[in-house]
Short mmCIF file of C-alpha atoms and ligand atoms in Angstrom, two decimals:
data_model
loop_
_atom_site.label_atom_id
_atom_site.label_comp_id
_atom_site.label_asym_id
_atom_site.label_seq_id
_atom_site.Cartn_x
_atom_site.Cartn_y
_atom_site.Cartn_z
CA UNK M 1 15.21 15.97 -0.59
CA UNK M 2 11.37 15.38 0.36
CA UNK M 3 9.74 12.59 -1.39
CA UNK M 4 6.40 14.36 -1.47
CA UNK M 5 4.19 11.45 -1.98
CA UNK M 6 1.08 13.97 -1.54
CA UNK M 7 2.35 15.83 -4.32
CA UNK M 8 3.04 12.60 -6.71
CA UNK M 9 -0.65 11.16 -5.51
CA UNK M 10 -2.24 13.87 -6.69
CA UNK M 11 -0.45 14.34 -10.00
CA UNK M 12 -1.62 10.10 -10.37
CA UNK M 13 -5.23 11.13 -9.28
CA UNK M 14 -5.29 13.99 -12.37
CA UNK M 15 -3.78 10.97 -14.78
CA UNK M 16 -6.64 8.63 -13.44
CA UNK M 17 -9.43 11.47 -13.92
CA UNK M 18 -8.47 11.79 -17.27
CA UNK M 19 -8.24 7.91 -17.81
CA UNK M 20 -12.23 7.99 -16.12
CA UNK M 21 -13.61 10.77 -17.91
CA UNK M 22 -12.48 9.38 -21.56
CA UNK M 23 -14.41 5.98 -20.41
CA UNK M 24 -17.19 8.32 -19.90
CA UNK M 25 -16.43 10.20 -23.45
CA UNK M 26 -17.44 6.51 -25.10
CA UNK M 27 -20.37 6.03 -22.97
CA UNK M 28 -18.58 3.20 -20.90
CA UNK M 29 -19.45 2.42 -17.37
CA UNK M 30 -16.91 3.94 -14.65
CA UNK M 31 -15.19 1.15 -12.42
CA UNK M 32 -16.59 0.41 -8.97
CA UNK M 33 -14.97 -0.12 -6.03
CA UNK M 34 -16.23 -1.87 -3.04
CA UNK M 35 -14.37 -1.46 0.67
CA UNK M 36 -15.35 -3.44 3.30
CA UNK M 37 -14.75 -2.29 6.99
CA UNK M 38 -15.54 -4.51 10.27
CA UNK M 39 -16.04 -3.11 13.31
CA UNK M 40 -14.84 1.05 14.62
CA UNK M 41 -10.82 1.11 14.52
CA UNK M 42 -10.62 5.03 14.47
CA UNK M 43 -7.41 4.89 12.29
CA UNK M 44 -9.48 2.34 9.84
CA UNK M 45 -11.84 4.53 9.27
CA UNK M 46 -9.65 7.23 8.24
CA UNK M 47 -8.27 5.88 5.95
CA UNK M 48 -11.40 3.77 4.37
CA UNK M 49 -12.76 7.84 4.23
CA UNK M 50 -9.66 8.81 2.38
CA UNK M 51 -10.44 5.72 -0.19
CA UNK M 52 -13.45 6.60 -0.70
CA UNK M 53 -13.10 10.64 -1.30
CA UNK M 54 -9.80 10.01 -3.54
CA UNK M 55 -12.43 7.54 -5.72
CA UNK M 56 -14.73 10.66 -5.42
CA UNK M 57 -12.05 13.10 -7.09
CA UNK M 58 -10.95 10.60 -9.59
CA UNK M 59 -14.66 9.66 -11.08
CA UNK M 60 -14.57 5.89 -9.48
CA UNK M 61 -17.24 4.52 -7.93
CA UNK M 62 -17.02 3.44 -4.41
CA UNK M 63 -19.41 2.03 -1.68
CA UNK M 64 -18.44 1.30 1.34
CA UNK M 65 -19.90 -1.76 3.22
CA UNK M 66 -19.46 -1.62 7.04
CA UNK M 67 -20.37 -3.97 9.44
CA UNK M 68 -20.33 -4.52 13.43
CA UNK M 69 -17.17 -5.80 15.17
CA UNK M 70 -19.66 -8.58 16.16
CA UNK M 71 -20.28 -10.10 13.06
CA UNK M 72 -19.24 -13.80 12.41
CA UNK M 73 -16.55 -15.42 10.18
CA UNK M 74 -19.36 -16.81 8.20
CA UNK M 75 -21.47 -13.97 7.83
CA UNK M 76 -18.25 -12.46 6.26
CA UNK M 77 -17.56 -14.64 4.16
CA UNK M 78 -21.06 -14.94 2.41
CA UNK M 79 -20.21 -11.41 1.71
CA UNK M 80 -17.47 -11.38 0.45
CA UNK M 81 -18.38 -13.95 -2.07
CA UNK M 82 -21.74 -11.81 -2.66
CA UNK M 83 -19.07 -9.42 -4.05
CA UNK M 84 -17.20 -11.84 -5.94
CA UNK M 85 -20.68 -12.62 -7.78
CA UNK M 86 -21.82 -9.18 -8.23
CA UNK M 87 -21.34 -7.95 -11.84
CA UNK M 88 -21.52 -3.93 -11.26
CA UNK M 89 -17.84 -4.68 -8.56
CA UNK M 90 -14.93 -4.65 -10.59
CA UNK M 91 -12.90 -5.12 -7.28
CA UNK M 92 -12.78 -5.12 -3.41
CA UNK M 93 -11.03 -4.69 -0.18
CA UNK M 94 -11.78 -5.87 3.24
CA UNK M 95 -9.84 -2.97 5.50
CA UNK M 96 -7.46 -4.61 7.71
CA UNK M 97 -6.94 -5.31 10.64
CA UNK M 98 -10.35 -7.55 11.34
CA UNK M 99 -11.60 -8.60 14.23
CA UNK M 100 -9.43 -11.27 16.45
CA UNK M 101 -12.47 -13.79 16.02
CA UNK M 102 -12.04 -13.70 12.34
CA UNK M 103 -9.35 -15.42 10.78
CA UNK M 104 -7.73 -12.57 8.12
CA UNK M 105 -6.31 -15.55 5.62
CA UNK M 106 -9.56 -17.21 5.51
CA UNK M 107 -11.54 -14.21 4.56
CA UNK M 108 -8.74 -12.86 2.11
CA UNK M 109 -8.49 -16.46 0.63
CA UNK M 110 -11.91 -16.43 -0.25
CA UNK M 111 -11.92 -13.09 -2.51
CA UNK M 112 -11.72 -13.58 -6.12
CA UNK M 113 -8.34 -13.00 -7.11
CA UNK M 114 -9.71 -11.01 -10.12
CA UNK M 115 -11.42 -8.80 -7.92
CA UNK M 116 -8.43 -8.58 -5.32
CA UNK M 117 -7.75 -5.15 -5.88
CA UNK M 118 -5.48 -4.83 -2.48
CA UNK M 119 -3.14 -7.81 -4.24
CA UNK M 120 -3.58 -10.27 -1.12
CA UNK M 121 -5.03 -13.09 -2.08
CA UNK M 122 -2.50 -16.33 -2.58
CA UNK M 123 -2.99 -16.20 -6.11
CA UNK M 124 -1.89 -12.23 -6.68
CA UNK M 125 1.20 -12.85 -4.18
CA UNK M 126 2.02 -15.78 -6.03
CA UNK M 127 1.80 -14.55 -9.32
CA UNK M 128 3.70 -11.85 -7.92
CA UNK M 129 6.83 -14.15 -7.11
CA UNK M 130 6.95 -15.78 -10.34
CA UNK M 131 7.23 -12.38 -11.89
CA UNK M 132 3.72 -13.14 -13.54
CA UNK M 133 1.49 -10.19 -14.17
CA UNK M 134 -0.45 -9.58 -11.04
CA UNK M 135 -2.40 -6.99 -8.69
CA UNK M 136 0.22 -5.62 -6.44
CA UNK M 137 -0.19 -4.71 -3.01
CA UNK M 138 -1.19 -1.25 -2.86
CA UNK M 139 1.79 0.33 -0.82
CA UNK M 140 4.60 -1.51 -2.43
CA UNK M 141 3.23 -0.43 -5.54
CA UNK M 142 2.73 2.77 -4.39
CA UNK M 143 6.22 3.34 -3.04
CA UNK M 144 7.62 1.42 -6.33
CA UNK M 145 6.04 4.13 -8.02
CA UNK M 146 7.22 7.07 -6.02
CA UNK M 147 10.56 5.57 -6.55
CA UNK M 148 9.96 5.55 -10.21
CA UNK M 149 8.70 9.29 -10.43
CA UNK M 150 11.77 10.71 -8.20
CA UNK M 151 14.01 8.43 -10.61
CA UNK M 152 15.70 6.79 -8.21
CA UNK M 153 16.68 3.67 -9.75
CA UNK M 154 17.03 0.50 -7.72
CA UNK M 155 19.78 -1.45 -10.04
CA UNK M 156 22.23 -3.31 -7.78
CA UNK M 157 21.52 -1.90 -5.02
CA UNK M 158 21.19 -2.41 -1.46
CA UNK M 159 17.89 -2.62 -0.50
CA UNK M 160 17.04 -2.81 3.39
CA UNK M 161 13.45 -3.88 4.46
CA UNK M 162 12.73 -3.54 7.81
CA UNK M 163 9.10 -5.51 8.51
CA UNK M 164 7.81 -8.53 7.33
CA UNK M 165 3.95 -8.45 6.95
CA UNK M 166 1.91 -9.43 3.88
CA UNK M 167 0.99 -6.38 3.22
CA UNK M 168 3.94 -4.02 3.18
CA UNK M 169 7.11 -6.24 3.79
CA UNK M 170 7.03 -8.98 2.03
CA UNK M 171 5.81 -7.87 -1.17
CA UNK M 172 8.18 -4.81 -0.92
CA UNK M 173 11.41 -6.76 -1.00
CA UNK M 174 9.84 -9.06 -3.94
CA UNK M 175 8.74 -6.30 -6.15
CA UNK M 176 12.65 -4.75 -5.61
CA UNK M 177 14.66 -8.15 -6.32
CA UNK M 178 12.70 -9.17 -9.02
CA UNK M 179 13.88 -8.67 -13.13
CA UNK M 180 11.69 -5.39 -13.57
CA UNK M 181 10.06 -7.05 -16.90
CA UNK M 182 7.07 -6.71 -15.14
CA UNK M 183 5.64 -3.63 -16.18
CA UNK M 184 2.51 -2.50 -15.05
CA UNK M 185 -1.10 -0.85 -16.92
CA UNK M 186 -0.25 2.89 -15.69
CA UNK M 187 3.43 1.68 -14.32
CA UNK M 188 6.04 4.48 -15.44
CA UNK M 189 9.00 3.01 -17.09
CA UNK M 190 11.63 3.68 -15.09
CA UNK M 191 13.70 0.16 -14.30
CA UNK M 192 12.73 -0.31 -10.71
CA UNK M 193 13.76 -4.40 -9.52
CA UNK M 194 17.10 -5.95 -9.96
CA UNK M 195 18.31 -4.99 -6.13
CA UNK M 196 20.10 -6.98 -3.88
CA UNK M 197 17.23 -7.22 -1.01
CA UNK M 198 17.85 -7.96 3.36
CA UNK M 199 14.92 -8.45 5.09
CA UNK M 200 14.64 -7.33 8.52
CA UNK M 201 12.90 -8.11 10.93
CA UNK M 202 11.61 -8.59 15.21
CA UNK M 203 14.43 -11.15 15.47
CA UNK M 204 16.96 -9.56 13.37
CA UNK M 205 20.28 -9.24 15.26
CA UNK M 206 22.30 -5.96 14.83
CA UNK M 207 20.10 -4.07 13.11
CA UNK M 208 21.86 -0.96 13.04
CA UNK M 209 25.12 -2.72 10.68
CA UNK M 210 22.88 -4.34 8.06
CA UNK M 211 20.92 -0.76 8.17
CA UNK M 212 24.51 1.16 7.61
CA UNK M 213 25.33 -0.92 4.49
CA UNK M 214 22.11 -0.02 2.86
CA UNK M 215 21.22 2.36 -0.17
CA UNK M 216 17.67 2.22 0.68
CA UNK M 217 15.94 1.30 3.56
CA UNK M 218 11.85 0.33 3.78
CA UNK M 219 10.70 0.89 7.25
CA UNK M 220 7.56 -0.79 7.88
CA UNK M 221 7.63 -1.95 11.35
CA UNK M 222 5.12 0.12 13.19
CA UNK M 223 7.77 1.34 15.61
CA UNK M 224 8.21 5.30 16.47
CA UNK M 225 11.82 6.33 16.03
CA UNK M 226 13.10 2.67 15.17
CA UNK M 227 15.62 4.41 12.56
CA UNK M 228 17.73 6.55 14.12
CA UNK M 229 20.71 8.84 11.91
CA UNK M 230 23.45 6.28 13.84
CA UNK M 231 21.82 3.81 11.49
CA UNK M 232 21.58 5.93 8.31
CA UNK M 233 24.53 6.07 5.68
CA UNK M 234 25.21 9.41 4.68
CA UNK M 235 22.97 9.67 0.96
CA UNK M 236 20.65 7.20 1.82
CA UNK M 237 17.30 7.31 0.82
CA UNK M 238 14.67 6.59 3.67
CA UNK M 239 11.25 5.39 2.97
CA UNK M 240 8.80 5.28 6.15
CA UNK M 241 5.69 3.51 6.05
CA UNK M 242 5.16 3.17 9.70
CA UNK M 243 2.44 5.50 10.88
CA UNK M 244 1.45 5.50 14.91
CA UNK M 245 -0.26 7.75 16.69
CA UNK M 246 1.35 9.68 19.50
CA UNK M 247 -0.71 11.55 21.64
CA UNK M 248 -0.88 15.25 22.02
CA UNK M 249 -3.45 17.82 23.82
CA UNK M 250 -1.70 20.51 21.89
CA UNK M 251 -2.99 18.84 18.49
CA UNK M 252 -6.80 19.70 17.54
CA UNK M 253 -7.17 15.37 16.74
CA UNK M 254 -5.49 15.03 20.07
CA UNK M 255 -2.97 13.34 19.04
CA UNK M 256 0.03 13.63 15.99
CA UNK M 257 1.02 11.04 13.36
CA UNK M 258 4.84 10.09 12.88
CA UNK M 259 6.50 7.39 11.43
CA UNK M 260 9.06 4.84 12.55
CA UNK M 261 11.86 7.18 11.57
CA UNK M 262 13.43 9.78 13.89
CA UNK M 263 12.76 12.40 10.66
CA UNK M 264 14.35 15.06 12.78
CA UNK M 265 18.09 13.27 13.01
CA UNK M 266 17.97 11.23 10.02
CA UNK M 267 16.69 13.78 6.88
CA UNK M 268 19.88 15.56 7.28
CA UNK M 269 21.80 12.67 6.15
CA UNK M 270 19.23 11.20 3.82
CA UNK M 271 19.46 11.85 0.19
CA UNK M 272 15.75 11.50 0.06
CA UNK M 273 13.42 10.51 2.80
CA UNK M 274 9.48 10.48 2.95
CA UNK M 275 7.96 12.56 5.58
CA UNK M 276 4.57 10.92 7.43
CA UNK M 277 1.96 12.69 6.95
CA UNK M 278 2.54 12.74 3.37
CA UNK M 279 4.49 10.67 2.04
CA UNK M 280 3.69 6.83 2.10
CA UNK M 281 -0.01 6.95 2.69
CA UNK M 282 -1.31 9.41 0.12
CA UNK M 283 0.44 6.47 -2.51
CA UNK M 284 -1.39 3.55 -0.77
CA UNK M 285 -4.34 5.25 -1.54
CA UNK M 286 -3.88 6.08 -5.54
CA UNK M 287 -2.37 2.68 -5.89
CA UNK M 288 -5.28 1.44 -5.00
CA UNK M 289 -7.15 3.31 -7.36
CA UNK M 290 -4.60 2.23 -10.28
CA UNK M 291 -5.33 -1.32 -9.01
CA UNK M 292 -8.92 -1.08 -9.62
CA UNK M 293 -9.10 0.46 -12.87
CA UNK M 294 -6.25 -2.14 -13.79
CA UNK M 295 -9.05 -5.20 -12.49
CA UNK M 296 -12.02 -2.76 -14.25
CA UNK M 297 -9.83 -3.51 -17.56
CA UNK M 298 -9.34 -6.83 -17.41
CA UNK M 299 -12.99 -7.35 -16.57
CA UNK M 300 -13.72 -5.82 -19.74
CA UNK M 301 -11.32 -7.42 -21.67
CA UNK M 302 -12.59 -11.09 -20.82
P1 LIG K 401 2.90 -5.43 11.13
O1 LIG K 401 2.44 -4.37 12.05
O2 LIG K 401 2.04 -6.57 10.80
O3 LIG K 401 4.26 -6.05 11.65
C1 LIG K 401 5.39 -5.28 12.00
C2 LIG K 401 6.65 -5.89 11.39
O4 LIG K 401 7.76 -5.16 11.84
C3 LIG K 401 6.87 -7.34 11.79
O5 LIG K 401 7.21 -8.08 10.64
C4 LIG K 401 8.02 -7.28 12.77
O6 LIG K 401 8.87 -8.41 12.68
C5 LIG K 401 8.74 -6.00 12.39
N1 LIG K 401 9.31 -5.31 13.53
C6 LIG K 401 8.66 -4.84 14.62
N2 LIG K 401 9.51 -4.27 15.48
C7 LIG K 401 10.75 -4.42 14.94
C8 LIG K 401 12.04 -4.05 15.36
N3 LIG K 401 12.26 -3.43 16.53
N4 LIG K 401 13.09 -4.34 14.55
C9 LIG K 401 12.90 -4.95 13.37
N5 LIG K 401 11.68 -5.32 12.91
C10 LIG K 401 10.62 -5.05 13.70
O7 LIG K 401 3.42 -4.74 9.77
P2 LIG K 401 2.61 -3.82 8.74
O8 LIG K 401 1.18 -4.21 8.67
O9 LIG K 401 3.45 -3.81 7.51
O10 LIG K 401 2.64 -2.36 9.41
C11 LIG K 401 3.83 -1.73 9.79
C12 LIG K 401 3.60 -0.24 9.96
O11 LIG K 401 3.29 0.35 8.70
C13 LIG K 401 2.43 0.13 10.87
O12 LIG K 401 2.75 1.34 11.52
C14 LIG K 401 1.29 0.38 9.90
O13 LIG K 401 0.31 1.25 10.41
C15 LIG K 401 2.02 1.01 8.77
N6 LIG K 401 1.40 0.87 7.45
C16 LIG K 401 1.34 2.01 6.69
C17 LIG K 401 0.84 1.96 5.42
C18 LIG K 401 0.85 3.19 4.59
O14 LIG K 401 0.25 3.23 3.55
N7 LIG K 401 1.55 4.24 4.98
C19 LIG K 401 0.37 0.75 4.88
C20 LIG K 401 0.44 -0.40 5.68
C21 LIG K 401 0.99 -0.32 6.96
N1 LIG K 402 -6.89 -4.41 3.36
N2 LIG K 402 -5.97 -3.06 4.98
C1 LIG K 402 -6.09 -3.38 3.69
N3 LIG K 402 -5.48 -2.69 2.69
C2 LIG K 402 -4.68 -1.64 3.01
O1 LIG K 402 -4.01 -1.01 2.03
C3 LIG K 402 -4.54 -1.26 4.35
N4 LIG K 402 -3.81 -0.18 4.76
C4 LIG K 402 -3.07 -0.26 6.03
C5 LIG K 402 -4.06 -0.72 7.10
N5 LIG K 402 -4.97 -1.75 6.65
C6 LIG K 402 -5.18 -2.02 5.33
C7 LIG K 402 -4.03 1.10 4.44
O2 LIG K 402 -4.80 1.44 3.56
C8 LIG K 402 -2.63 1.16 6.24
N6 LIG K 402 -3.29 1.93 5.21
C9 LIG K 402 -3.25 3.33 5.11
C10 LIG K 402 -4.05 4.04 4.22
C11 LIG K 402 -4.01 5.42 4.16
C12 LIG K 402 -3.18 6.12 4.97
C13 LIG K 402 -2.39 5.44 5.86
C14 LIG K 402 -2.41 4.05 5.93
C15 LIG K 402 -3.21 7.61 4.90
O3 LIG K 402 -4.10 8.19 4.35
N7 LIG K 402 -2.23 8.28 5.52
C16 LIG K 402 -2.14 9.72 5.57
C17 LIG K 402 -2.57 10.26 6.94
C18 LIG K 402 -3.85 9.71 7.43
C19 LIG K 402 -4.27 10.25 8.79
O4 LIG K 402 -4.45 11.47 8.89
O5 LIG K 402 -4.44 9.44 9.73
C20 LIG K 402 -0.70 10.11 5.31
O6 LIG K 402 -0.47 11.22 4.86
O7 LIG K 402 0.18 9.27 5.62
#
């Protein structure tokens, strides 16, 4: 079965309007979102344009602050804590990747961890260990949540997560081991934590027999076709997060997205698997949004 995450993102975006439009009803401001992007990564851009329309649907404010590749740590950073002192932002991101001049801890260090609506900064990430309540990155949450909405429960089982970045990997295989008494503003109930978690990752050795022993595996390696069905248990469920770019004159864009499963081979075996386009990345984006009305309510609440 398809785990249509375009499908479950837009059912979340209709929950969110309705959250917006009642703030509205009692003459409350909306939340405001601010995205910083550095530089012209095509694929950055993308997906800073699909922050900024889903804001658009949902009734959320967004601006979007670009700058040239060019610009200096510094200069960066004096924004960033212009944002952290501006009244009307309940919450930020600064689109990654940045830049190699400009070091991405430094920057994400600086950002108010109030305001840290992509869940980055050292103080989310280690709230988020110690099972404190926290802003969580937006794709674990996102696929946490798309987990939660299919039911799939995560009890005891074998987790695989292939990919250790801040952003995806990490996280991931902390939000899934942890006691799930961490329930979220906008979270559905559904016990999701309480797995028995294996990291994967570059220097992992025999891939393919840790893989076979898992009930779920997290791809998020940034590899086409790194999961291949010999590696897949029969009634598995597969969740891809990779997305790369392979090129293709037959494609209007030029080129086609896929993922770093080999969708083809392995769906047939998978219980449930997420397809890319449309699975992973459509939840990034709504987490986000959940993230910043969740910093937009404890702004308010201070
Ligand atoms: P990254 O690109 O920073 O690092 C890749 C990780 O994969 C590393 O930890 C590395 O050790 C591991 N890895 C690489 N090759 C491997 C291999 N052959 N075997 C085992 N492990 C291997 O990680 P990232 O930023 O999490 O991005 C990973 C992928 O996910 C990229 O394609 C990225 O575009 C995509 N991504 C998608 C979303 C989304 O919302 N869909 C969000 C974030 C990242
Ligand atoms: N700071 N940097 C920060 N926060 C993030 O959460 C991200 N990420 C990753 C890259 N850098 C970041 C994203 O937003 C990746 N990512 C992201 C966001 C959206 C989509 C994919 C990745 C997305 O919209 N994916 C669509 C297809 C998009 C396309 O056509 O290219 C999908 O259906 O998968």
């Amino acid at each position: 079965m398809i785990l249509d995450g375009k499908k479950i993102a837009t059912e979340i975006r209709g929950e969110l309007r309705t959250q917006v439009e009642a703030l509205k009803a009692a003459d409350k401001r909306v939340p405001k979102l601010g995205i910083v992007i550095v530089g012209n990564n095509p694929a950055s851009e993308t997906y800073v344009n699909n922050k900024m329309k889903a804001c658009a649907e949902v009734g959320i404010e967004a601006v979007k602050i670009a700058y040239p590749a060019e610009i200096t740590e510094q200069t960066l950073l004096t924004e960033v804590h212009k944002l952290n002192n501006d009244p009307s932002i309940d919450g930020f991101i600064v689109q990654l990747p940045l830049p190699e001049h400009i070091s991405e801890t430094t920057i994400l260090s600086a950002i108010d961890h109030r305001k840290d609506v992509d869940g980055l900064t050292p103080e989310n990430v280690g709230r988020t260990v110690q099972g404190l309540p926290s802003i969580i990155s937006a794709t674990p949450r996102g696929i946490r949540e798309l987990l939660a909405r299919y039911n799939i429960q995560t009890e005891g089982k074998h987790v695989v997560v292939i990919g250790r970045s801040n952003i995806v990997g990490k996280p991931m295989a902390i939000l899934l081991m942890q006691r799930p008494y961490l329930s979220l503003p906008g979270m559905s109930a559904a016990s999701l934590g309480d797995a028995t978690v294996t990291i994967c990752h570059s220097k992992t050795r025999d891939l393919k027999s840790i893989c076979l022993t898992a009930d779920i595996i997290i791809v998020a390696a940034g590899s086409p076709n790194l999961l291949t069905a010999e590696m897949v248990r029969e009634g598995a469920t597969v969740i891809d997060v990779g997305i790369n770019r392979i090129d293709d004159p037959t494609s209007p864009r030029g080129y086609r997205l896929v993922g770093d499963v080999d969708f083809e081979h392995v769906a047939p075996k998978a219980a449930y698997i997420t397809p890319v386009p449309g699975g992973v990345g459509p939840m990034t984006i709504v987490s986000l949004l959940q993230n910043t009305l969740q910093a937009y309510q404890l702004k308010i609440e201070e």
